Short mmCIF file of C-alpha atoms in Angstrom, two decimals:
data_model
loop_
_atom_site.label_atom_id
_atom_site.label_comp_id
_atom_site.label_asym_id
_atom_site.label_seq_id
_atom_site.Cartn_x
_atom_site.Cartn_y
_atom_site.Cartn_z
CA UNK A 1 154.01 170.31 25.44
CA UNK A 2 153.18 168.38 22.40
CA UNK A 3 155.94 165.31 23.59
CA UNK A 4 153.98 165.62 27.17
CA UNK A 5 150.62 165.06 25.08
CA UNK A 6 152.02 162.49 22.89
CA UNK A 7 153.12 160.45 26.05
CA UNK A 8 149.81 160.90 28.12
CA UNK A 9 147.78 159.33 24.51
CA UNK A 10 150.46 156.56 24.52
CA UNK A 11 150.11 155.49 28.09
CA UNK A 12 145.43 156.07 28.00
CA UNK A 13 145.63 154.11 25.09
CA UNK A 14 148.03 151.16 26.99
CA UNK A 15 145.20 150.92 29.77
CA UNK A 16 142.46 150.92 27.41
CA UNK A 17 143.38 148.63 24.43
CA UNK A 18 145.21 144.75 24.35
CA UNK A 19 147.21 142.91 22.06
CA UNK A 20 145.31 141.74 18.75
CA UNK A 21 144.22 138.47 19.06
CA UNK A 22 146.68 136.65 16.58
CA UNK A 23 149.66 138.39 17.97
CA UNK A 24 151.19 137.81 21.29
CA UNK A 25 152.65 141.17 23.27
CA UNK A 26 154.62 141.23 26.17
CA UNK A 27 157.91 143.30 27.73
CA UNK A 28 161.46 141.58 26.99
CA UNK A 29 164.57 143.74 27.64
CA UNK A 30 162.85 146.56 28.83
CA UNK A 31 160.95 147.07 25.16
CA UNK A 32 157.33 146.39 24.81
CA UNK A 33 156.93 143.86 21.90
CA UNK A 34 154.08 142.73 19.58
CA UNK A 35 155.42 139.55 17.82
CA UNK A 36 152.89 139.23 14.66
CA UNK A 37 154.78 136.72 12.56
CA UNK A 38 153.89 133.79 10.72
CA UNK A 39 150.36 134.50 10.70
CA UNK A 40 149.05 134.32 7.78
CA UNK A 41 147.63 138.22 8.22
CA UNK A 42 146.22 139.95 5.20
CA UNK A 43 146.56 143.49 6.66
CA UNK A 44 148.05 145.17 9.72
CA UNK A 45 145.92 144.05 12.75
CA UNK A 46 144.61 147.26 14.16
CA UNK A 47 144.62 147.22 18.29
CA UNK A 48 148.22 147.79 19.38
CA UNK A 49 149.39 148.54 22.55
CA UNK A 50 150.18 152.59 22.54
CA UNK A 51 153.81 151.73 23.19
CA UNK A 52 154.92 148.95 21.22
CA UNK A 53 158.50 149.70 20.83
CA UNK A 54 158.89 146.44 18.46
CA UNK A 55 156.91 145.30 16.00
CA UNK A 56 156.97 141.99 13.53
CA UNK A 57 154.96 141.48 10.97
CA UNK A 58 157.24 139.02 8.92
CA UNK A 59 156.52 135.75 7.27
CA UNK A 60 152.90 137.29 6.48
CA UNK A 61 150.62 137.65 3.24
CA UNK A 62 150.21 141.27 3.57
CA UNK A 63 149.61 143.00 0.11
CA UNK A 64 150.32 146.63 0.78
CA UNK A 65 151.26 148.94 3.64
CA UNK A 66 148.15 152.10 2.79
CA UNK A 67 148.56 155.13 4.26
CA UNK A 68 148.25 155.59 8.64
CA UNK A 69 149.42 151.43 9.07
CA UNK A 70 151.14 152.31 11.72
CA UNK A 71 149.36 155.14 13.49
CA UNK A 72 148.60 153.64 16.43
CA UNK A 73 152.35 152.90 16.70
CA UNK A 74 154.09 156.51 17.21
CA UNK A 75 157.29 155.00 19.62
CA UNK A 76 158.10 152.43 17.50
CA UNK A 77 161.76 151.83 17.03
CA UNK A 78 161.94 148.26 15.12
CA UNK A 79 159.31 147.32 12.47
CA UNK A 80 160.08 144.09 10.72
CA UNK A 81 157.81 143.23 7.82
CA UNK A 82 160.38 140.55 5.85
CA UNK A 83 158.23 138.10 3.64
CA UNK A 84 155.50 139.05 2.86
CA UNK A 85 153.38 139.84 -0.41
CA UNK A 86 154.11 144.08 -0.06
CA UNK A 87 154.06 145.28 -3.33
CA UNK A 88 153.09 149.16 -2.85
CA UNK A 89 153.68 151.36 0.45
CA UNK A 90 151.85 153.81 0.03
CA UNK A 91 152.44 157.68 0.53
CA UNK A 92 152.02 158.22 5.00
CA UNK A 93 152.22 154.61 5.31
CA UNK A 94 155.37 155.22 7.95
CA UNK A 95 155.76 158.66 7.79
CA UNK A 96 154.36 158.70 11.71
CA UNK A 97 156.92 156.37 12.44
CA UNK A 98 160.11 159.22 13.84
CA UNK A 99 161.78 157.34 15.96
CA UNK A 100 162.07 154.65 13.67
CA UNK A 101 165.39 152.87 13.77
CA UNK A 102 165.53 149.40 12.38
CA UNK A 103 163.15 149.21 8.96
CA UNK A 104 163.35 145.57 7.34
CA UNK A 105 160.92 145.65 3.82
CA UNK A 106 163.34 142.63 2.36
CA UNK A 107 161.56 139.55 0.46
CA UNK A 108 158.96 141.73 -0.65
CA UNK A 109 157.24 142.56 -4.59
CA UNK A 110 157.58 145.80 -4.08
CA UNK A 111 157.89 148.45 -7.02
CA UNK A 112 155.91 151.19 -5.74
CA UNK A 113 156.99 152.80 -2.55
CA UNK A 114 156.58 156.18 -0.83
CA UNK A 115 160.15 157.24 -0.71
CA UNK A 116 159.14 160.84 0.52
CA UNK A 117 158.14 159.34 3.47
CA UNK A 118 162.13 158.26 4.36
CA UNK A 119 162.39 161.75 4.98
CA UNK A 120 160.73 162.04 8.48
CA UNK A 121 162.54 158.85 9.76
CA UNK A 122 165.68 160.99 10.79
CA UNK A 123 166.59 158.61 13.64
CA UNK A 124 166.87 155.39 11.17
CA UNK A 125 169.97 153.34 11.15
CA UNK A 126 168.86 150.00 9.28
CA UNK A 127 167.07 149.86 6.02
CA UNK A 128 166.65 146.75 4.55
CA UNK A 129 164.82 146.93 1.33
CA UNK A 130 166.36 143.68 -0.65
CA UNK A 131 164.82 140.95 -3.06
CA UNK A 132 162.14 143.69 -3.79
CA UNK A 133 161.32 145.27 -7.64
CA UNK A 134 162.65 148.60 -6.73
CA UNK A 135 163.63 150.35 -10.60
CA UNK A 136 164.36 153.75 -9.48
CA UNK A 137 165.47 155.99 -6.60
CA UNK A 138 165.05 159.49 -6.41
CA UNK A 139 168.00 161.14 -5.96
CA UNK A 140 166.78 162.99 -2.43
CA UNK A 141 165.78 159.24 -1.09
CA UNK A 142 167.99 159.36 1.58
CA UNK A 143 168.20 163.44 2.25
CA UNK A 144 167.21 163.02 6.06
CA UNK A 145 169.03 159.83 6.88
CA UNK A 146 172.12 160.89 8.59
CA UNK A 147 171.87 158.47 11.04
CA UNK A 148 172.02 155.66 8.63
CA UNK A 149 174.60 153.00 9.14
CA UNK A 150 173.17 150.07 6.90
CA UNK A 151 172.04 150.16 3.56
CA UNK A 152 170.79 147.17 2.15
CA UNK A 153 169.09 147.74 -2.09
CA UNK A 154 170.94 143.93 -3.69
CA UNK A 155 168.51 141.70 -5.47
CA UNK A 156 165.98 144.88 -6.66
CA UNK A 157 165.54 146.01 -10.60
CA UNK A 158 167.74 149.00 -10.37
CA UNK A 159 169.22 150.31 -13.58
CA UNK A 160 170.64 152.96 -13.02
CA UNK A 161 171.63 155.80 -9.97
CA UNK A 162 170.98 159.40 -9.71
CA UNK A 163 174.35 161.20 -8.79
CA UNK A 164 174.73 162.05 -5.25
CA UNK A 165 172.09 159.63 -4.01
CA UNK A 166 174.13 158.41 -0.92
CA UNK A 167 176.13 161.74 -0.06
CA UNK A 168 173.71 162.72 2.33
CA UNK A 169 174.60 159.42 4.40
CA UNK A 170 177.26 160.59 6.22
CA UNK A 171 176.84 157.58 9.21
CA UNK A 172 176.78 154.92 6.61
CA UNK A 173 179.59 152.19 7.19
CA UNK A 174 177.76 149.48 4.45
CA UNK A 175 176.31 149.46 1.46
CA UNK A 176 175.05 146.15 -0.19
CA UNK A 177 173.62 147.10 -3.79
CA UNK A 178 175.09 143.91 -5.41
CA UNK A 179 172.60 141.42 -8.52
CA UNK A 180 170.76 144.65 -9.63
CA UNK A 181 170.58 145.06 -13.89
CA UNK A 182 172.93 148.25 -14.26
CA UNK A 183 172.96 149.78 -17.68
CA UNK A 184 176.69 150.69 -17.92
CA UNK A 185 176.30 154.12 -19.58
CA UNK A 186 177.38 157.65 -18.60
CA UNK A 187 174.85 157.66 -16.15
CA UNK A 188 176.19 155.08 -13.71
CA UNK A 189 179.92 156.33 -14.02
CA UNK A 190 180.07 158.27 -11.10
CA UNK A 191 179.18 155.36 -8.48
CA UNK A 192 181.75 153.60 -10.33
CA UNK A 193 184.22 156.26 -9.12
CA UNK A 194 182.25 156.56 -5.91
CA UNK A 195 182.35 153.18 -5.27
CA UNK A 196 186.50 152.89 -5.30
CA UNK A 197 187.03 155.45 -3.55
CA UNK A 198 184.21 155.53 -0.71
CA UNK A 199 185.42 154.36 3.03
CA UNK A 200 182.19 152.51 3.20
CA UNK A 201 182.38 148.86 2.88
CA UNK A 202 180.67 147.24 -0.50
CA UNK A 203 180.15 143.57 -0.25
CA UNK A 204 180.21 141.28 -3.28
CA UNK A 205 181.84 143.95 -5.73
CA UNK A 206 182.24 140.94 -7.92
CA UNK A 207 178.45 140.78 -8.63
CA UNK A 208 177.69 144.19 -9.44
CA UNK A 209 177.75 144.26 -13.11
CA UNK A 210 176.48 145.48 -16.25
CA UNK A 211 173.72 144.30 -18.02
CA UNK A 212 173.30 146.58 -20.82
CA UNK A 213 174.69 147.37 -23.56
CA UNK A 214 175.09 143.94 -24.92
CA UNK A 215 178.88 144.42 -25.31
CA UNK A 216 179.56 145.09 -21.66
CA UNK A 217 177.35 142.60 -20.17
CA UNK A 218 178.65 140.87 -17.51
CA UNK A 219 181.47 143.22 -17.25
CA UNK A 220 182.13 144.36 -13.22
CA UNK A 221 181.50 147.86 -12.56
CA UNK A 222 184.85 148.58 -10.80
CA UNK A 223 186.35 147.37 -14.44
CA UNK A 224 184.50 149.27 -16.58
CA UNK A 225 186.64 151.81 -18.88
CA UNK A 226 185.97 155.06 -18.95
CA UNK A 227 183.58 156.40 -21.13
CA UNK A 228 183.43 159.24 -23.07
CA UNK A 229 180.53 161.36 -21.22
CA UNK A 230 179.07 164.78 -21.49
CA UNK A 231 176.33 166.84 -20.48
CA UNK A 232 174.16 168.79 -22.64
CA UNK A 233 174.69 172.44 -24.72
CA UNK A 234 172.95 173.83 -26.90
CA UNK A 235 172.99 177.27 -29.08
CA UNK A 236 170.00 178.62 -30.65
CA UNK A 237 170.12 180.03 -34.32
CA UNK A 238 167.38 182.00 -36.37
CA UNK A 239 167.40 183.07 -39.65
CA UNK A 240 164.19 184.62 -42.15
CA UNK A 241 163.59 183.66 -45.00
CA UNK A 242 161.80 183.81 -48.30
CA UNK A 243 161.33 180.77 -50.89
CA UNK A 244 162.54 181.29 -54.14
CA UNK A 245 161.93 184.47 -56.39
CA UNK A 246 158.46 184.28 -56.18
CA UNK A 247 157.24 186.58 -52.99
CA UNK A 248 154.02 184.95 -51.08
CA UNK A 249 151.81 186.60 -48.26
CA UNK A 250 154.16 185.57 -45.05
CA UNK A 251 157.60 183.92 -44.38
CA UNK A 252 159.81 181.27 -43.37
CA UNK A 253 161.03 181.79 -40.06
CA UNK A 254 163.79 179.21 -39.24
CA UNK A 255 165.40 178.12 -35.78
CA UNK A 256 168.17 176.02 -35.35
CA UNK A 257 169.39 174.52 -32.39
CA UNK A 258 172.87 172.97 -32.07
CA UNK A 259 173.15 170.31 -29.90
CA UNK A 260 176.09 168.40 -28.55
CA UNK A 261 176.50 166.15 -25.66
CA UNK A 262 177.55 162.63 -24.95
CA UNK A 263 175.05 160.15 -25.63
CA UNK A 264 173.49 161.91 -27.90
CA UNK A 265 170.99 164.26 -26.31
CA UNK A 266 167.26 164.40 -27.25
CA UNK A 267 166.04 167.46 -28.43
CA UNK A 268 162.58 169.30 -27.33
CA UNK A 269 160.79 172.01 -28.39
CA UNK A 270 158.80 174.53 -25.93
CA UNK A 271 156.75 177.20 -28.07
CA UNK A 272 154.75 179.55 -25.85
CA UNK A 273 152.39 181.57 -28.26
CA UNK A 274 148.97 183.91 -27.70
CA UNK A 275 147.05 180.36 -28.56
CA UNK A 276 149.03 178.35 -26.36
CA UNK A 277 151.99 176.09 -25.70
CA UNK A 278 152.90 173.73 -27.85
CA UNK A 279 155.36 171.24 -27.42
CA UNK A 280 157.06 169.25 -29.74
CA UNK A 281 159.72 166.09 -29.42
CA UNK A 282 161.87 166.35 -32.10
CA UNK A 283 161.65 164.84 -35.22
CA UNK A 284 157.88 165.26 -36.16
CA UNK A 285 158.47 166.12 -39.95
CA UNK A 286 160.63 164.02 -42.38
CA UNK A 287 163.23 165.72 -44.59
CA UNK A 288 160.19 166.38 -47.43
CA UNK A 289 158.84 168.32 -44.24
CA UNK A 290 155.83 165.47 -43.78
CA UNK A 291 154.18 164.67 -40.63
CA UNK A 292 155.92 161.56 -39.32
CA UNK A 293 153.55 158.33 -38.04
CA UNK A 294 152.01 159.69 -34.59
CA UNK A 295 152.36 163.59 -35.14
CA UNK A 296 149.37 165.65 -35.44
CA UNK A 297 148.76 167.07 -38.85
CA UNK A 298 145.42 167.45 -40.86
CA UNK A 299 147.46 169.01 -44.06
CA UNK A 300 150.17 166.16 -43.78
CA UNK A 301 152.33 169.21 -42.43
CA UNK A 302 152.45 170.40 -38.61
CA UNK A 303 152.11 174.19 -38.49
CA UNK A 304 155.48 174.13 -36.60
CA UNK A 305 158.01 171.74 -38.24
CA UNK A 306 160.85 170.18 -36.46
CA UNK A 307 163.91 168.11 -38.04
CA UNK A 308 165.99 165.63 -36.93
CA UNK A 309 169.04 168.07 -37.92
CA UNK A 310 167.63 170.24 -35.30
CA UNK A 311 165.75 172.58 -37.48
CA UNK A 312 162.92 174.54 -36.99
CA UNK A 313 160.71 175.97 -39.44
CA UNK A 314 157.52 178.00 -39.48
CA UNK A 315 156.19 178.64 -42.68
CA UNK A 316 153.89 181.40 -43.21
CA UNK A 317 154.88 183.51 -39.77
CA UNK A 318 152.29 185.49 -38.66
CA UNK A 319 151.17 187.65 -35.40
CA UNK A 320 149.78 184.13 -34.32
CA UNK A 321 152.87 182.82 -33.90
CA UNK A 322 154.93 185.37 -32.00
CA UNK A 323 155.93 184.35 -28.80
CA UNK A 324 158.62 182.58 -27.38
CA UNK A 325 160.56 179.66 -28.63
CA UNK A 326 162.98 177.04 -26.53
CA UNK A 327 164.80 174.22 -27.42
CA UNK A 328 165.87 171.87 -25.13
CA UNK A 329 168.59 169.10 -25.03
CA UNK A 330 168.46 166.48 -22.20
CA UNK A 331 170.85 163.29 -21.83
CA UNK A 332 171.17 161.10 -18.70
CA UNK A 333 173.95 163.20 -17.45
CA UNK A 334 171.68 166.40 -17.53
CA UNK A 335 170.01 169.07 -19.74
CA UNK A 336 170.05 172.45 -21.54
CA UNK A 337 167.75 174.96 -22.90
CA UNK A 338 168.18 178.10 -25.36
CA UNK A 339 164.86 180.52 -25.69
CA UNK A 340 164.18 182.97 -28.10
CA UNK A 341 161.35 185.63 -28.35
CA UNK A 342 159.99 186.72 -31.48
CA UNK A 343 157.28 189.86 -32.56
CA UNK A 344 156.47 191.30 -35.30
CA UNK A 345 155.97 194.97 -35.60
CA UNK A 346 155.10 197.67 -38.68
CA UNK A 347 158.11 200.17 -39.46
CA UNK A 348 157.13 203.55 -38.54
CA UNK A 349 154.08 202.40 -36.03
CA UNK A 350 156.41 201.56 -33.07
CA UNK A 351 155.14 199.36 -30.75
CA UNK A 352 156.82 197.40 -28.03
CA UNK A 353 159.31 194.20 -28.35
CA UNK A 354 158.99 191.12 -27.04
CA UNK A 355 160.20 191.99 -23.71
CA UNK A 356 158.24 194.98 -23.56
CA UNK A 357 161.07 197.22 -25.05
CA UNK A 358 159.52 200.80 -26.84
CA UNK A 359 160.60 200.77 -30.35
CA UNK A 360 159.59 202.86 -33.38
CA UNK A 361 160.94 202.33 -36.64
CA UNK A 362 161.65 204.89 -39.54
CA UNK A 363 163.53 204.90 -43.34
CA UNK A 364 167.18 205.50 -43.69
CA UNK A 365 167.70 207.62 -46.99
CA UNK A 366 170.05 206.69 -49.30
CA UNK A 367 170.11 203.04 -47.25
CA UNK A 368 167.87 200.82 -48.68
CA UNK A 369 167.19 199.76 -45.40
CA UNK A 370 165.13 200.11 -42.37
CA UNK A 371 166.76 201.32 -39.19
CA UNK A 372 165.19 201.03 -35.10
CA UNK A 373 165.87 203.63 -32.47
CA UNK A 374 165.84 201.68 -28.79
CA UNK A 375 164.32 203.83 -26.26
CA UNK A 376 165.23 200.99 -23.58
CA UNK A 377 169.05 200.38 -23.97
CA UNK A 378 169.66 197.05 -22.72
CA UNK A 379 170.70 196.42 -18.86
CA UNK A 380 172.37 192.95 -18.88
CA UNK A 381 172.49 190.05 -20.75
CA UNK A 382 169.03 188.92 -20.55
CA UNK A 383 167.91 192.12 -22.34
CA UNK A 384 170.38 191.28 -25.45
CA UNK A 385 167.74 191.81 -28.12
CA UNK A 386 168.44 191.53 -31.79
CA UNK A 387 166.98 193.21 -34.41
CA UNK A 388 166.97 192.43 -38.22
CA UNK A 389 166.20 195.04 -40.55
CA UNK A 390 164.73 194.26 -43.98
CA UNK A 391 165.67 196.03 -47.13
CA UNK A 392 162.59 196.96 -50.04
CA UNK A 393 165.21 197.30 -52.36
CA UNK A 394 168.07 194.60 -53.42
CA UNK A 395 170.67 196.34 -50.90
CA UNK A 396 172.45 194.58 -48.21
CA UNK A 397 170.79 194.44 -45.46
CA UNK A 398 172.10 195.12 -41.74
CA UNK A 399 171.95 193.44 -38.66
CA UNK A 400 172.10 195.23 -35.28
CA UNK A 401 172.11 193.58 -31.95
CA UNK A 402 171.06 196.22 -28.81
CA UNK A 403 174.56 195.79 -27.83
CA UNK A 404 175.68 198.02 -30.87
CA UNK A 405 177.15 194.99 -32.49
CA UNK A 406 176.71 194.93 -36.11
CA UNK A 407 176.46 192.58 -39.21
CA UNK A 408 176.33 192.08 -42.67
CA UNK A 409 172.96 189.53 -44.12
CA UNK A 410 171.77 188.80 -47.58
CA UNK A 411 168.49 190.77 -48.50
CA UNK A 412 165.29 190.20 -48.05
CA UNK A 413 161.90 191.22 -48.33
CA UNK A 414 159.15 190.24 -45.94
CA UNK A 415 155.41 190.81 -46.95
CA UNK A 416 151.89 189.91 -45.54
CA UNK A 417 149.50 191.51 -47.72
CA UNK A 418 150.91 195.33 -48.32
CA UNK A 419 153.17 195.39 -45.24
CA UNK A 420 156.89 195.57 -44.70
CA UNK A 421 157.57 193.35 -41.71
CA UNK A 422 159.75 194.10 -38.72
CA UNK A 423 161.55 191.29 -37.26
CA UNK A 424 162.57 191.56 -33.67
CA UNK A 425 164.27 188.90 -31.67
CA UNK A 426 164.75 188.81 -27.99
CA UNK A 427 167.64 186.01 -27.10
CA UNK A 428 168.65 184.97 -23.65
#
């Protein structure tokens, strides 16, 4: 019902409207044709025949493409628009266009383009978007284009590729991605590998290359050695502590995150706490624990302190600052996150843990210690909850994880004001 509507519009609005008057329209080969070109048109002409089947704009000074350009267009199946002055397509700009199959955008400026609206063109099978200022594609660019045969991205600004960008092309018999600025890092290894061993054919091999790093410039991509790549991990450490002999109202609680990955990953911090989120791109503290130029700190000292060794340390832990705490490491190859939640609770009150676990706490004669009964035992691995007990005395103090897993720590003593402090960490 909705193609019979679709093709009653197209032929009311044949009888009804002409050709704009600086094109010239006509049938050739069966198509209906609107021959625009060489025009000197600032925008798309509006008046179109309903079923223009071919359309050429080229060798114009349009600026943009905004959103509906092609509305009155639905059965279009070739839209050149070569040479012009495009440098943004915006977001609906084609998305009308479904039976789409020739696309030429080539000679253009452009650096912004709607790329989400590739995926209602599912009939395409010629995109030419060359000699443009294309920097990035998003790795689902091309999800719906299964009917693709050419692929045409040489002369853009591209850097780099998002892995898995052409698998969805399973039509496509050529590629030309040739005179774009690679960076020849981890990132860009798998087209390397993708790009030997692909059936599609990749024109002028010899001219894709590496710009950056400075030592590989120039180098061709199918020569480039392997490099030694690897994606993100990271494992999150805590430990308590108090400074020196001398006890003060609160505590140093410290995180650590241990990062490894190939480049070097940078490392985030995500703190969710009952007066907010804060987040944090590690370093904002120098080793004397100073705000670095461009972090936020009236005192000199952010409340939350992050080192470039992957430290984290919150001085003076309070109720304020229970929450939960992530780190995470990204690199171009991917990323990785560790979380921990951490409350504070009063032996002998009870209360509930961070993951809304019943605890109550009471003394252990003859212990020196504090000990927790769990009245939730833990039912997988993202209900591992660890719980440190602190000692009033100068006893060891034990360690306990709700898996029944036990340690040995140093002591320590934990005060705000009057009250022995409980603790309780919830890692996943």
């Amino acid at each position: 019902m909705q193609e019979l509507r679709l093709l009653c519009w197209v032929a009311l609005m044949g009888l009804v409207q002409a050709c704009p008057k600086l094109c010239d329209c006509g049938e050739k080969y069966g198509f209906q044709i609107a021959d625009c070109a060489y025009r000197d048109l600032e925008a798309v002409p509006p008046g179109f025949l309903g079923n223009v089947t071919t359309l050429s704009l080229s060798a114009n000074r349009l600026p943009s493409l905004p959103e509906g350009a092609f509305r009155e267009v639905p059965l279009l199946q070739s839209l050149w628009l070569a040479h012009n002055e495009i440098r943004m397509v915006a977001a609906g700009a084609l998305a009308s266009l479904g039976r789409l199959k020739s696309l030429d955008l080539s000679h253009n400026l452009i650096s912004d383009f709607a790329w989400s609206d590739l995926h209602n063109l599912s009939a395409l099978q010629l995109l030419k978007m060359d000699s443009n200022q294309l920097t990035f594609i998003p790795r689902d660019a091309f999800r719906s284009l299964r009917a693709l045969r050419s692929l045409q991205l040489n002369h853009n600004r591209l850097h780099t590729l998002a892995e898995g960008t052409f698998e969805p092309l399973t039509a496509l018999s050529h590629l030309q991605i040739n005179d774009n600025p690679f960076d020849c890092t981890c990132s860009i290894m798998w087209f390397k590998t993708w790009a030997l061993t692909t059936t599609v054919s990749i024109p002028e091999q010899d001219n894709i290359t590496c710009t950056s790093p400075h030592v590989l410039k120039g180098t061709r991509l199918n020569r480039l050695l392997p490099l030694p790549c690897s994606a993100p991990s990271v494992q999150l450490t805590y430990q308590p502590s108090q400074d020196g002999a001398e006890l003060q109202p609160g505590f140093v609680l410290a995180l650590h995150c241990d990062v490894d990955g190939q480049p070097t990953p940078q490392l985030h911090w995500h703190i969710q706490t009952p007066r907010g989120t804060v987040e944090i791109a590690s370093p904002n503290v120098g080793a004397d624990g100073r705000a670095l130029p461009g972090a936020l700190a009236a005192s000199g000292r952010p409340r939350f302190q992050a080192f470039a060794n992957g430290s984290l340390l919150i001085p003076d832990f309070g109720k304020l600052e229970e929450g939960t705490y992530s780190c995470l490491a990204t690199n171009e190859l991917g990323s990785a996150e560790s979380s921990v939640n951490v409350a504070l609770a009063t032996p002998g009150e009870g209360g509930e843990d961070a993951l809304g676990r019943r605890f109550h706490g009471k003394a252990a004669e003859g212990k020196g210690c504090y000990t927790v009964d769990n009245e939730v035992q833990p039912s997988g691995p993202e209900d591992n909850v660890v719980i440190i007990y602190l000692s009033r005395t100068g006893g060891p103090v034990a360690v306990t994880t709700g898996e029944g897993v036990s340690a040995r720590q140093p002591p320590g003593l934990l005060l705000l004001g009057q009250s022995l402090l409980l603790l309780v960490l919830a890692s996943f």
